[in-house]
Amino acid sequence: MDGMSVHEDGLPEVARLLSGGGVVVLSGAGLSTESGIPDYRGPDGVRRHRAPMTYQEFVAGEAARRRYWARSHAGRAVVARARPNAGHLAVARLREAGRIAAVITQNVDGLHRAAGTADAVELHGGLDRVVCLDCGAVTPRTALDERLAVLNPSFRDAGSRTNPDGDVELPDHLVASFVVASCSSCGGVLKPDVVFFGESVPKDRVERCYRLVDDGRALLVLGSSLAVMSGLRFVRHAAKTGKPVAIVTRGTTRGDDLATVRIDRPLGETLTALAAPFTGAPCTG
C-alpha cells in the first residue's frame, strides 16, 4: 500500500468519520514520538536494541528490580519534561468538540491527560504513579523520585540511550551501587503502576474499553503498530461488529487487513489538519 495514495484517499474519509461523531480513539507510542519519547516498534523504534523488562523478571529478584529502578531513575527526566505535541492537543480539541467519544491509550506517559483529555483510559497504567506489590498502596512517582535521590546522593546519570518505557542504558557498576527504595507504608516491593510485558491488563479495565468500543460509532487508531494483543483485540472487536476502523500511523500494523482506511504520515500534522474544520484551530498540516 503506497503511503502517498493512502494519504490522499484516506484523509477525507477519516474526516467524514469524525464529522459524524462517536469516534473512539486507540492511541499508541507513535503518537508520543514527537514529544521526544521513543517508540519500540515504529519506523525509528529501539526495540532492536533492548527488549523491555518483563513482569516475570521484575518480580523474580532484587537484582532485576535494582536494574529497573536505576535505569528508570536515570531516565526519569525524559518523561517528566515531555510535553503534549500537536497530535495530543488535536485529540483533546476533537474530544471537546464532541467528535471523539472516548480515548483509550496504550501509552504510559500521561500526555493525553496533560493535553486536556482528563478521562483518557490508560490501558497500561501510568509512569507517574507507583504501586506496592505487597499492600497495594498507590503513591505519586515524584515522592519516590525524592526518596531515591536521598538514597543515592552520588548517583550520576551516565546513560547512553533513552528507551520508550522511560529508562536508559547504564553501565553495570552504576546499577550495582544503586539503592532501591521500599514501600514507605509496609516496606514492600515497589513497582511502577504500569502493565509490564508479560503482565495482564486488569480485567475491569479491559471490559471498560470493550464497552467504549461497543458504544462508539467507529474506531480510530493513532500511532500504534498493534503489535501486542492488548490493543489489537479492540480493533478485531470493532471490525467484527461492523464498525469502521481507521488507522493513522507510520509504517504497517497488524490491523491493516481490518482497516477501512489507512493513513501513513506524521501524526501531529495529520491530526491538526483533521481537527481544524471542527475546532476552529489553524491547519498547519
Short mmCIF file of C-alpha atoms in Angstrom, two decimals:
data_model
loop_
_atom_site.label_atom_id
_atom_site.label_comp_id
_atom_site.label_asym_id
_atom_site.label_seq_id
_atom_site.Cartn_x
_atom_site.Cartn_y
_atom_site.Cartn_z
CA MET A 1 0.00 0.00 0.00
CA ASP A 2 1.61 3.24 -1.15
CA GLY A 3 1.92 5.88 1.56
CA MET A 4 1.06 8.85 -0.65
CA SER A 5 -2.05 7.28 -2.15
CA VAL A 6 -3.18 6.23 1.31
CA HIS A 7 -2.78 9.83 2.45
CA GLU A 8 -4.64 11.33 -0.49
CA ASP A 9 -7.54 8.89 -0.34
CA GLY A 10 -7.70 8.46 3.40
CA LEU A 11 -7.77 11.95 4.89
CA PRO A 12 -11.26 12.88 3.64
CA GLU A 13 -12.62 9.52 4.78
CA VAL A 14 -11.26 9.94 8.32
CA ALA A 15 -12.66 13.48 8.31
CA ARG A 16 -16.08 12.07 7.40
CA LEU A 17 -15.88 9.62 10.30
CA LEU A 18 -15.08 12.47 12.68
CA SER A 19 -17.88 14.62 11.29
CA GLY A 20 -20.38 12.00 12.42
CA GLY A 21 -19.02 11.94 15.98
CA GLY A 22 -18.92 8.89 18.21
CA VAL A 23 -15.33 8.05 17.27
CA VAL A 24 -13.28 6.08 19.81
CA VAL A 25 -9.52 6.64 19.71
CA LEU A 26 -6.96 3.95 20.44
CA SER A 27 -3.51 5.55 20.67
CA GLY A 28 -0.03 4.07 20.83
CA ALA A 29 3.58 5.09 21.25
CA GLY A 30 3.81 6.62 17.77
CA LEU A 31 1.63 9.49 18.98
CA SER A 32 4.26 10.46 21.57
CA THR A 33 7.42 10.31 19.47
CA GLU A 34 7.01 13.97 18.52
CA SER A 35 7.17 14.74 22.25
CA GLY A 36 10.62 13.17 22.44
CA ILE A 37 9.55 9.77 23.78
CA PRO A 38 10.90 6.99 21.55
CA ASP A 39 8.91 4.08 20.20
CA TYR A 40 9.88 0.42 20.49
CA ARG A 41 8.29 -0.76 17.27
CA GLY A 42 7.78 2.16 14.87
CA PRO A 43 9.99 3.02 11.89
CA ASP A 44 12.51 4.65 14.23
CA GLY A 45 11.89 2.28 17.15
CA VAL A 46 14.55 0.98 19.53
CA ARG A 47 13.10 -2.48 20.17
CA ARG A 48 16.01 -3.97 18.24
CA HIS A 49 18.46 -2.58 20.85
CA ARG A 50 16.88 -3.95 24.01
CA ALA A 51 13.64 -5.66 24.89
CA PRO A 52 11.77 -4.09 27.84
CA MET A 53 11.84 -5.79 31.22
CA THR A 54 9.07 -8.31 31.75
CA TYR A 55 6.89 -8.65 34.82
CA GLN A 56 8.39 -12.07 35.48
CA GLU A 57 11.91 -10.61 35.55
CA PHE A 58 10.86 -7.76 37.83
CA VAL A 59 9.25 -9.95 40.48
CA ALA A 60 11.89 -12.71 40.26
CA GLY A 61 14.59 -11.00 42.26
CA GLU A 62 16.20 -7.92 43.76
CA ALA A 63 18.90 -7.66 41.08
CA ALA A 64 16.35 -7.17 38.31
CA ARG A 65 14.45 -4.57 40.34
CA ARG A 66 17.67 -2.71 41.10
CA ARG A 67 18.46 -2.64 37.39
CA TYR A 68 14.99 -1.36 36.56
CA TRP A 69 14.89 1.39 39.19
CA ALA A 70 18.45 2.58 38.50
CA ARG A 71 17.73 2.93 34.80
CA SER A 72 14.29 4.40 35.42
CA HIS A 73 15.65 6.95 37.90
CA ALA A 74 18.31 7.99 35.41
CA GLY A 75 15.84 8.35 32.57
CA ARG A 76 13.01 9.89 34.55
CA ALA A 77 13.73 13.42 33.33
CA VAL A 78 12.95 12.46 29.72
CA VAL A 79 9.36 11.51 30.53
CA ALA A 80 8.92 14.19 33.22
CA ARG A 81 9.84 17.03 30.87
CA ALA A 82 7.91 15.69 27.88
CA ARG A 83 5.02 17.88 26.82
CA PRO A 84 1.94 17.10 24.70
CA ASN A 85 2.57 17.56 20.99
CA ALA A 86 0.24 18.72 18.24
CA GLY A 87 -1.31 15.27 17.98
CA HIS A 88 -2.28 15.08 21.65
CA LEU A 89 -3.68 18.62 21.52
CA ALA A 90 -5.70 17.87 18.38
CA VAL A 91 -7.23 14.81 20.04
CA ALA A 92 -8.18 16.91 23.07
CA ARG A 93 -9.81 19.53 20.85
CA LEU A 94 -11.77 16.89 18.94
CA ARG A 95 -12.87 15.35 22.23
CA GLU A 96 -14.05 18.73 23.49
CA ALA A 97 -15.85 19.36 20.19
CA GLY A 98 -17.78 16.12 20.58
CA ARG A 99 -16.22 14.37 17.59
CA ILE A 100 -14.27 11.89 19.69
CA ALA A 101 -16.38 9.95 22.18
CA ALA A 102 -13.58 8.31 24.16
CA VAL A 103 -9.81 7.86 24.23
CA ILE A 104 -8.06 4.61 25.07
CA THR A 105 -4.29 4.85 25.18
CA GLN A 106 -1.62 2.18 25.33
CA ASN A 107 0.87 4.86 26.39
CA VAL A 108 2.09 5.28 29.97
CA ASP A 109 3.43 8.84 29.60
CA GLY A 110 0.31 10.74 30.74
CA LEU A 111 0.45 13.10 27.77
CA HIS A 112 -3.24 12.73 26.85
CA ARG A 113 -4.13 13.91 30.36
CA ALA A 114 -1.61 16.74 30.14
CA ALA A 115 -3.18 17.83 26.84
CA GLY A 116 -6.62 18.08 28.40
CA THR A 117 -8.15 14.65 27.82
CA ALA A 118 -8.67 14.01 31.52
CA ASP A 119 -10.85 10.93 31.01
CA ALA A 120 -8.46 9.03 28.73
CA VAL A 121 -8.37 5.36 29.74
CA GLU A 122 -4.73 4.42 30.34
CA LEU A 123 -4.82 0.77 29.29
CA HIS A 124 -1.29 0.07 30.53
CA GLY A 125 -1.28 2.43 33.52
CA GLY A 126 0.92 5.48 34.11
CA LEU A 127 4.57 6.12 34.92
CA ASP A 128 3.59 8.99 37.22
CA ARG A 129 2.33 6.51 39.83
CA VAL A 130 3.96 3.74 41.89
CA VAL A 131 2.19 0.73 43.40
CA CYS A 132 3.30 -1.51 46.26
CA LEU A 133 3.05 -5.19 45.32
CA ASP A 134 2.55 -6.11 48.99
CA CYS A 135 -0.01 -3.68 50.43
CA GLY A 136 -1.39 -2.21 47.19
CA ALA A 137 -0.75 1.43 48.12
CA VAL A 138 -0.52 3.77 45.12
CA THR A 139 1.69 6.84 45.53
CA PRO A 140 2.99 9.62 43.24
CA ARG A 141 6.20 8.92 41.36
CA THR A 142 7.52 12.35 42.35
CA ALA A 143 7.61 11.23 46.00
CA LEU A 144 9.63 8.17 45.07
CA ASP A 145 12.00 10.26 42.96
CA GLU A 146 12.77 12.39 46.01
CA ARG A 147 13.43 9.31 48.15
CA LEU A 148 15.68 7.75 45.52
CA ALA A 149 17.68 10.97 45.25
CA VAL A 150 18.30 10.92 49.00
CA LEU A 151 19.25 7.23 48.98
CA ASN A 152 21.62 7.72 46.03
CA PRO A 153 23.24 11.15 46.57
CA SER A 154 26.29 10.40 44.42
CA PHE A 155 24.34 8.77 41.59
CA ARG A 156 25.14 10.27 38.22
CA ASP A 157 23.31 9.52 35.02
CA ALA A 158 25.77 8.05 32.55
CA GLY A 159 23.05 6.64 30.33
CA SER A 160 23.65 6.15 26.65
CA ARG A 161 20.16 5.62 25.24
CA THR A 162 16.68 6.54 26.40
CA ASN A 163 14.07 3.81 26.00
CA PRO A 164 10.30 4.13 25.45
CA ASP A 165 9.46 2.94 28.97
CA GLY A 166 11.32 5.91 30.45
CA ASP A 167 14.65 4.30 31.35
CA VAL A 168 18.18 4.45 29.95
CA GLU A 169 21.04 2.07 29.36
CA LEU A 170 23.53 2.24 32.27
CA PRO A 171 26.95 0.69 32.96
CA ASP A 172 26.82 -2.33 35.26
CA HIS A 173 28.85 -0.66 38.00
CA LEU A 174 26.31 2.15 38.36
CA VAL A 175 23.44 -0.32 38.55
CA ALA A 176 25.25 -2.44 41.16
CA SER A 177 25.68 0.52 43.52
CA PHE A 178 22.09 1.79 43.25
CA VAL A 179 19.93 1.67 46.41
CA VAL A 180 16.29 0.74 45.81
CA ALA A 181 13.51 2.23 47.95
CA SER A 182 10.84 0.07 49.54
CA CYS A 183 7.22 0.96 50.31
CA SER A 184 7.10 3.69 52.95
CA SER A 185 3.91 2.15 54.39
CA CYS A 186 4.79 -1.53 54.71
CA GLY A 187 8.35 -1.98 53.45
CA GLY A 188 7.13 -3.98 50.47
CA VAL A 189 8.26 -4.08 46.84
CA LEU A 190 7.52 -1.02 44.73
CA LYS A 191 6.64 -1.24 41.05
CA PRO A 192 5.67 1.47 38.57
CA ASP A 193 1.90 1.48 38.17
CA VAL A 194 2.17 0.19 34.61
CA VAL A 195 1.44 -3.12 32.94
CA PHE A 196 4.77 -4.75 32.15
CA PHE A 197 5.30 -7.08 29.22
CA GLY A 198 4.13 -10.49 30.37
CA GLU A 199 1.60 -8.97 32.78
CA SER A 200 -2.15 -8.89 32.18
CA VAL A 201 -4.18 -5.71 31.91
CA PRO A 202 -6.72 -5.64 34.77
CA LYS A 203 -9.93 -7.35 33.67
CA ASP A 204 -12.22 -4.47 34.66
CA ARG A 205 -10.13 -2.05 32.59
CA VAL A 206 -10.32 -4.31 29.55
CA GLU A 207 -14.08 -4.68 29.93
CA ARG A 208 -14.47 -0.91 30.21
CA CYS A 209 -12.57 -0.47 26.94
CA TYR A 210 -14.75 -3.05 25.18
CA ARG A 211 -17.82 -1.13 26.34
CA LEU A 212 -16.41 2.12 24.99
CA VAL A 213 -15.74 0.48 21.61
CA ASP A 214 -19.25 -1.01 21.60
CA ASP A 215 -20.80 2.37 22.39
CA GLY A 216 -18.77 4.14 19.70
CA ARG A 217 -19.59 4.52 16.04
CA ALA A 218 -16.04 4.00 14.72
CA LEU A 219 -12.53 3.22 15.95
CA LEU A 220 -9.58 5.47 15.11
CA VAL A 221 -6.12 4.01 15.78
CA LEU A 222 -3.37 6.60 16.23
CA GLY A 223 0.33 5.78 16.29
CA SER A 224 0.10 2.10 17.15
CA SER A 225 1.63 -0.85 15.32
CA LEU A 226 -0.93 -3.06 17.11
CA ALA A 227 1.92 -5.50 17.72
CA VAL A 228 0.54 -6.66 21.07
CA MET A 229 -2.86 -8.21 21.64
CA SER A 230 -3.83 -5.71 24.36
CA GLY A 231 -4.57 -3.16 21.62
CA LEU A 232 -5.20 -5.38 18.61
CA ARG A 233 -8.15 -7.10 20.30
CA PHE A 234 -10.16 -3.87 20.24
CA VAL A 235 -9.51 -3.43 16.52
CA ARG A 236 -10.62 -7.01 15.88
CA HIS A 237 -13.69 -6.48 18.04
CA ALA A 238 -14.68 -3.27 16.25
CA ALA A 239 -14.24 -4.88 12.82
CA LYS A 240 -16.17 -7.99 13.86
CA THR A 241 -19.12 -5.85 14.96
CA GLY A 242 -19.12 -3.95 11.67
CA LYS A 243 -17.67 -0.64 12.87
CA PRO A 244 -15.34 1.32 10.58
CA VAL A 245 -11.68 1.13 11.61
CA ALA A 246 -9.33 3.93 10.58
CA ILE A 247 -5.58 3.73 11.22
CA VAL A 248 -3.24 6.73 11.18
CA THR A 249 0.36 5.77 11.89
CA ARG A 250 3.81 5.46 10.35
CA GLY A 251 4.55 2.06 8.86
CA THR A 252 2.48 -1.10 8.77
CA THR A 253 0.37 -2.55 11.58
CA ARG A 254 -1.07 -5.95 12.49
CA GLY A 255 -4.53 -4.49 11.95
CA ASP A 256 -4.08 -3.22 8.40
CA ASP A 257 -6.21 -6.01 6.93
CA LEU A 258 -9.10 -4.91 9.16
CA ALA A 259 -8.87 -1.19 8.39
CA THR A 260 -11.37 0.57 6.20
CA VAL A 261 -8.89 3.42 5.76
CA ARG A 262 -5.13 3.81 6.37
CA ILE A 263 -3.03 6.97 6.50
CA ASP A 264 0.75 6.68 6.66
CA ARG A 265 2.14 10.08 7.59
CA PRO A 266 3.24 12.09 10.69
CA LEU A 267 0.63 12.18 13.42
CA GLY A 268 0.96 15.78 14.56
CA GLU A 269 0.35 17.48 11.24
CA THR A 270 -2.30 14.96 10.18
CA LEU A 271 -4.37 15.29 13.33
CA THR A 272 -4.03 19.08 13.30
CA ALA A 273 -5.41 19.11 9.75
CA LEU A 274 -8.24 16.75 10.70
CA ALA A 275 -9.18 18.79 13.77
CA ALA A 276 -9.16 22.21 12.11
CA PRO A 277 -12.64 22.10 10.49
CA PHE A 278 -14.29 21.05 13.75
CA THR A 279 -12.43 23.17 16.27
CA GLY A 280 -11.53 26.40 14.51
CA ALA A 281 -7.83 25.71 15.04
CA PRO A 282 -5.45 26.75 12.25
CA CYS A 283 -4.49 23.99 9.85
CA THR A 284 -0.70 23.61 9.75
CA GLY A 285 -0.56 20.17 8.13
#
